[in-house]
Short mmCIF file of C-alpha atoms in Angstrom, two decimals:
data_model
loop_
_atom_site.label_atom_id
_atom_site.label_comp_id
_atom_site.label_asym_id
_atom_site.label_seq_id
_atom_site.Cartn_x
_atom_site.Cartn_y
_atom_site.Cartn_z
CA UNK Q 1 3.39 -16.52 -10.82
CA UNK Q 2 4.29 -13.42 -9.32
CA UNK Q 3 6.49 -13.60 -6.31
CA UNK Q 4 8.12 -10.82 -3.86
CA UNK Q 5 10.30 -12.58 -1.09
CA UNK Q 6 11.48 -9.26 0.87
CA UNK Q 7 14.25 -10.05 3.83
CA UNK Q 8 16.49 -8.28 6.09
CA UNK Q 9 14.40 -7.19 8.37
CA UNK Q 10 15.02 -8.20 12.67
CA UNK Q 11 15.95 -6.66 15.81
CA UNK Q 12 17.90 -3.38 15.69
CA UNK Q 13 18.65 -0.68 18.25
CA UNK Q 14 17.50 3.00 18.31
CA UNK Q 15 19.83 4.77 16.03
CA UNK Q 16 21.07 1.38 13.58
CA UNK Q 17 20.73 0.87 10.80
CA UNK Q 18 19.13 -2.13 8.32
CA UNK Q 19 18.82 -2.76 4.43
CA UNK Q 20 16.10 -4.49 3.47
CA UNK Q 21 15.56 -6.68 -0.16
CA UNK Q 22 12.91 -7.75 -2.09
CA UNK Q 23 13.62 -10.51 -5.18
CA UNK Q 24 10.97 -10.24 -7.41
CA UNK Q 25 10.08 -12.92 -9.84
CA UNK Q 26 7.17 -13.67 -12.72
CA UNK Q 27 7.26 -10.49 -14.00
CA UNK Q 28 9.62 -8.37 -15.91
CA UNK Q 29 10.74 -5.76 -12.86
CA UNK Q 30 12.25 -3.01 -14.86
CA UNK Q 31 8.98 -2.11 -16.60
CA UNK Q 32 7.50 -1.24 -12.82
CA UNK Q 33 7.53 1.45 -10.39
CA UNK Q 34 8.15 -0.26 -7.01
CA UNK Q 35 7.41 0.54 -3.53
CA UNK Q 36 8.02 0.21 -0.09
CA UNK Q 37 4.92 0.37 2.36
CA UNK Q 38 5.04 -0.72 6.28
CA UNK Q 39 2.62 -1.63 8.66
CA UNK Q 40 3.47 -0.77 12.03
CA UNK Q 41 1.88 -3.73 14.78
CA UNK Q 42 -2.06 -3.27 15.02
CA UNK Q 43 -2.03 -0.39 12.94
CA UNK Q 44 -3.13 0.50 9.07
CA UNK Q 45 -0.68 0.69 5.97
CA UNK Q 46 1.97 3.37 5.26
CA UNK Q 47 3.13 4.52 1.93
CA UNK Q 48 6.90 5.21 2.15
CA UNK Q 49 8.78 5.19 -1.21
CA UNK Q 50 8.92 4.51 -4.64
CA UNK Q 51 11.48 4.25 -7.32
CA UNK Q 52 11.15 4.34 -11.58
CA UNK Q 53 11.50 2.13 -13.63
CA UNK Q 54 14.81 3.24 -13.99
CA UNK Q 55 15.77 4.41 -11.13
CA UNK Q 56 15.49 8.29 -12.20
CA UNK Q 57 12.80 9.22 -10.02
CA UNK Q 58 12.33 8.50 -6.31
CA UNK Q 59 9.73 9.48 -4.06
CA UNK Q 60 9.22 9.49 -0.04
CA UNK Q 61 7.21 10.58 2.52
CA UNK Q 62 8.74 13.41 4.83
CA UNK Q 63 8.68 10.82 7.45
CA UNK Q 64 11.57 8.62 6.26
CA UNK Q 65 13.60 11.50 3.93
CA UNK Q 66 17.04 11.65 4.76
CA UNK Q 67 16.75 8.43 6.96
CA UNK Q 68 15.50 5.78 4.36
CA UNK Q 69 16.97 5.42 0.93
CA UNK Q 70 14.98 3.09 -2.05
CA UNK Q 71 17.09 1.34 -4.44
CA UNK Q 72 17.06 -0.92 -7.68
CA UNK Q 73 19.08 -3.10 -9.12
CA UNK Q 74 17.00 -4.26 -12.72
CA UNK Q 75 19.79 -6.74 -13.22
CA UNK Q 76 18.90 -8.96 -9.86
CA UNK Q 77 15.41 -8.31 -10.29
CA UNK Q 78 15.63 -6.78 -6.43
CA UNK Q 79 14.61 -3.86 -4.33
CA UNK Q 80 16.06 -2.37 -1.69
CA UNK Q 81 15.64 -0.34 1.52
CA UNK Q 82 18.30 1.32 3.30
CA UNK Q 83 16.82 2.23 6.61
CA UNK Q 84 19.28 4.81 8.72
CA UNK Q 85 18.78 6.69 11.97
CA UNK Q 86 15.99 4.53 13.44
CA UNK Q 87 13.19 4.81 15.62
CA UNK Q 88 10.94 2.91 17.82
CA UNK Q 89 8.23 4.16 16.05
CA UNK Q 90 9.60 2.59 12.64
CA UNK Q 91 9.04 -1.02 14.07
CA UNK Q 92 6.39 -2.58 11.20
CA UNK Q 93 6.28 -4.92 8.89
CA UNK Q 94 7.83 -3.68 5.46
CA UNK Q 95 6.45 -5.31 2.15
CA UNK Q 96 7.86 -4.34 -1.26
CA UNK Q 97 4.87 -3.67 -3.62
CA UNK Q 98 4.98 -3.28 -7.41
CA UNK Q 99 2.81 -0.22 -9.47
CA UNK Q 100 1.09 -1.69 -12.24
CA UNK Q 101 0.29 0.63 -14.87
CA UNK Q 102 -2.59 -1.54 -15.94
CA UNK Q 103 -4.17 -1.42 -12.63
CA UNK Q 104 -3.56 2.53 -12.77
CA UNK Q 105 -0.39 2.29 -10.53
CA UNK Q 106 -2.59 0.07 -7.59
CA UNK Q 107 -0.91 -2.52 -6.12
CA UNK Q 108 -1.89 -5.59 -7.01
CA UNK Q 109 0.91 -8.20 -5.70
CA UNK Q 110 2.38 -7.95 -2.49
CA UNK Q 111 4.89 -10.40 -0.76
CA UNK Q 112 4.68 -11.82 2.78
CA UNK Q 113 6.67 -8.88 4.37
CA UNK Q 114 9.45 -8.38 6.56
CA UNK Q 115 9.25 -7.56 10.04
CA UNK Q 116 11.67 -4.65 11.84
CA UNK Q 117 11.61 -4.02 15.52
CA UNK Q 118 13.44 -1.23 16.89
CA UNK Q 119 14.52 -1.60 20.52
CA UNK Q 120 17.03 -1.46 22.89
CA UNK T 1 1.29 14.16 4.10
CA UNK T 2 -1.53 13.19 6.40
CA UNK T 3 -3.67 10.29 6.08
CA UNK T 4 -6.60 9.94 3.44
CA UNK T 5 -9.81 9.84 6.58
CA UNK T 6 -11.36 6.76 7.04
CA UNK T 7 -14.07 5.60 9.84
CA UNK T 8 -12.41 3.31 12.18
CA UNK T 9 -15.12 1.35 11.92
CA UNK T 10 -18.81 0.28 10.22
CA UNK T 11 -20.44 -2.88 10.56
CA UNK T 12 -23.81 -4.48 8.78
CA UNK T 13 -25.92 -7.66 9.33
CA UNK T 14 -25.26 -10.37 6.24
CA UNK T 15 -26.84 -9.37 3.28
CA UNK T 16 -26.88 -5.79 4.20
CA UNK T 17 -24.95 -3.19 2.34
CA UNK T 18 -22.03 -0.47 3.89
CA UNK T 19 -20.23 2.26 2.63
CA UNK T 20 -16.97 2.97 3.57
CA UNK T 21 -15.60 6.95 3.03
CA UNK T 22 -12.35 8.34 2.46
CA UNK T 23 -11.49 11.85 2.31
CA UNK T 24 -8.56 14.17 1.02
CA UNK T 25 -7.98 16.98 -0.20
CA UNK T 26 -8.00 18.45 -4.21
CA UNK T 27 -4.16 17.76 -3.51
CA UNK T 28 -4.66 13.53 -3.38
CA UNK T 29 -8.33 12.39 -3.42
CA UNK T 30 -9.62 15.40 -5.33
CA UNK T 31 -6.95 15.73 -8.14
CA UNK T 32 -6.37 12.47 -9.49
CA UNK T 33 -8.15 8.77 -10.48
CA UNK T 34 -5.81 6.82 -9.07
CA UNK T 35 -7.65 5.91 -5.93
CA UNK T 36 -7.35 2.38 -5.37
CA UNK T 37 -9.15 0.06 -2.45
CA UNK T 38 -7.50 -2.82 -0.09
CA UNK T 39 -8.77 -5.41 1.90
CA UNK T 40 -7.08 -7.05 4.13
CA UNK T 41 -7.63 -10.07 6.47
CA UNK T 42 -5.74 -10.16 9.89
CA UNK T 43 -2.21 -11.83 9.41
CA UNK T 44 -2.21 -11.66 5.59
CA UNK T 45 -0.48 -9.34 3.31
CA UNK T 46 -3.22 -6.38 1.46
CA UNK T 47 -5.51 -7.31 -1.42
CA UNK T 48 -6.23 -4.86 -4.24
CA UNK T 49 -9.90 -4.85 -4.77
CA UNK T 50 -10.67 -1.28 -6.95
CA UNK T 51 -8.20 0.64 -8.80
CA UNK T 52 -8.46 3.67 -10.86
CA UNK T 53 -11.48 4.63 -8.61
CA UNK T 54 -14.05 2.74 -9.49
CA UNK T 55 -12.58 -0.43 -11.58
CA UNK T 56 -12.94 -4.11 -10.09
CA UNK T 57 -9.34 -6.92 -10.98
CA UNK T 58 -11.10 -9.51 -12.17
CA UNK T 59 -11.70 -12.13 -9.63
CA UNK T 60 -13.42 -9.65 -7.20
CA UNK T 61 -17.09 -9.75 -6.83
CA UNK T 62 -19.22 -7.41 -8.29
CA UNK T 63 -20.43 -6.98 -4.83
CA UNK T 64 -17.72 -4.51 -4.39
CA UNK T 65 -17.92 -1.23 -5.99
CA UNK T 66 -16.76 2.14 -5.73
CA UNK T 67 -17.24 5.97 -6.57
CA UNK T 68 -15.31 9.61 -6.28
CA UNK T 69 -17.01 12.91 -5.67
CA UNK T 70 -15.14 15.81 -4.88
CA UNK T 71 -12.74 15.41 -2.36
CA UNK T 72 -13.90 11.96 -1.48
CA UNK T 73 -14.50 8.56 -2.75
CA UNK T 74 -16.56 5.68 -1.26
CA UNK T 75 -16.33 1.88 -1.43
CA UNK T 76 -19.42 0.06 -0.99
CA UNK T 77 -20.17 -3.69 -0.33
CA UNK T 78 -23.25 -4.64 -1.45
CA UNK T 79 -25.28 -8.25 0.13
CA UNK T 80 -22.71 -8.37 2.77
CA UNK T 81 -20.75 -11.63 3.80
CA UNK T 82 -18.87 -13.44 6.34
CA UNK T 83 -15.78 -13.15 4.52
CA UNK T 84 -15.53 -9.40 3.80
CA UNK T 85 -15.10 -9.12 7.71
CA UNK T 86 -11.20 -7.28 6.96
CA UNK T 87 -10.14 -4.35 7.22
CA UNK T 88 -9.95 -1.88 4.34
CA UNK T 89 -7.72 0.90 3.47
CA UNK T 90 -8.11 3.80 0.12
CA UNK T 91 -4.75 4.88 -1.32
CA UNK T 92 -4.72 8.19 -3.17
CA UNK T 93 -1.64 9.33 -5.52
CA UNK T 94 -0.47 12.97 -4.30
CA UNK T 95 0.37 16.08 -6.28
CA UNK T 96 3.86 15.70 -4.62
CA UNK T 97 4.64 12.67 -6.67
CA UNK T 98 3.74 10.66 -3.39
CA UNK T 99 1.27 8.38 -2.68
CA UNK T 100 -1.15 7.53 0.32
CA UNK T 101 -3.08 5.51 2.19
CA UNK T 102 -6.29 5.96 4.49
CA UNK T 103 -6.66 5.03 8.16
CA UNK T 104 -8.03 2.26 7.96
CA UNK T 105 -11.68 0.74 8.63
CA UNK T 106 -12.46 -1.95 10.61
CA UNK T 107 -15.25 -4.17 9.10
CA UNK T 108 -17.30 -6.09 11.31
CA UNK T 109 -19.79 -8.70 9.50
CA UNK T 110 -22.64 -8.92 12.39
#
């Protein structure tokens, strides 16, 4: 059974900073593209990174460059988020999202999320 | 970067059927097959119910289907039910190696 148990996330002031992991499990995690996505309270998803396989290639929106960094270590089966420079607006729940090439790169598991608030 | 446009919202009566739209640009939508579809109940993490455009995981009902033209693709629910009260969301790869997601819709079962 697939599982993706992200943590780190909690209360942070404007301007901290927070790394975020996901331990993945029931499936071999260096043959996928992962990603980050966040949902901010009452409002719809948000694509924000992704990393290969093997780490070569990494993608973000313009959003998060230079503030958020995505991370892998295949050994620990775990994904990471280092989240720099933030926002109020960056408050959401973050959930770390495999790419399955059989489902043509869609995400098909997700784990339970993490939640990040931003405030003073 | 913007968002793939969604309605906010559409409703139907049970049994009924709805369309839901999403539109990009030849840059996301346009350019590529890897549009997927999400549903997603309130409190609960998303639920992939099309990839690849117009492909069903198994364990989704047939009810659900989808299609691309152009610069926008379409997800249809067919002999509407309670349960598919959710909200759903289209995700689009990007020419710039990026991927994203729609708005959002807001499904209300009537």
């Amino acid at each position: 059974e697939v599982q993706l148990v992200e943590s780190g996330g909690g209360l942070v002031q404007p301007g901290g900073s927070l790394r975020l992991s996901c331990a993945a499990s029931g499936f071999t995690f260096s043959d996928y593209w992962m990603s980050w996505v966040r949902q901010a309270p009452g409002r719809g998803l948000e694509w924000l990174a992704n990393i290969k396989q093997d780490g070569s290639e990494r993608y973000s929106v313009d959003s998060v460059k230079g503030r958020f960094t995505i991370s892998r270590d295949n050994a620990k089966s775990s994904l990471y988020l280092q989240m720099n420079s933030l926002r109020a607006e960056d408050t959401a729940v973050y959930y770390c999202t495999p790419q399955d090439a059989g489902y043509s790169y869609g995400h098909p598991y997700w784990g339970q999320g993490t939640l990040v608030t931003v405030s003073s | 970067q913007s968002a793939l446009t969604q309605p906010a919202s559409v409703s139907g009566s049970p049994g009924q059927s709805i369309t839901i739209s999403c539109t990009g640009t030849s840059s996301d939508v346009g350019g590529y097959d890897y549009v997927s579809w999400y549903q997603q109940h309130p409190g609960t993490a998303p639920k992939l119910i099309i990839y690849a455009v117009t492909h069903r995981p198994s364990g989704v009902p047939d009810r659900f289907s989808a299609s691309k033209s152009g610069n926008t693709a379409t997800l249809t629910i067919s002999g509407l039910q309670a349960e598919d009260e959710a909200d759903y969301y289209c995700n689009s790869r990007t020419n710039s190696g990026t991927w994203v997601f729609g708005g959002g819709t807001k499904l209300t079962v009537l």
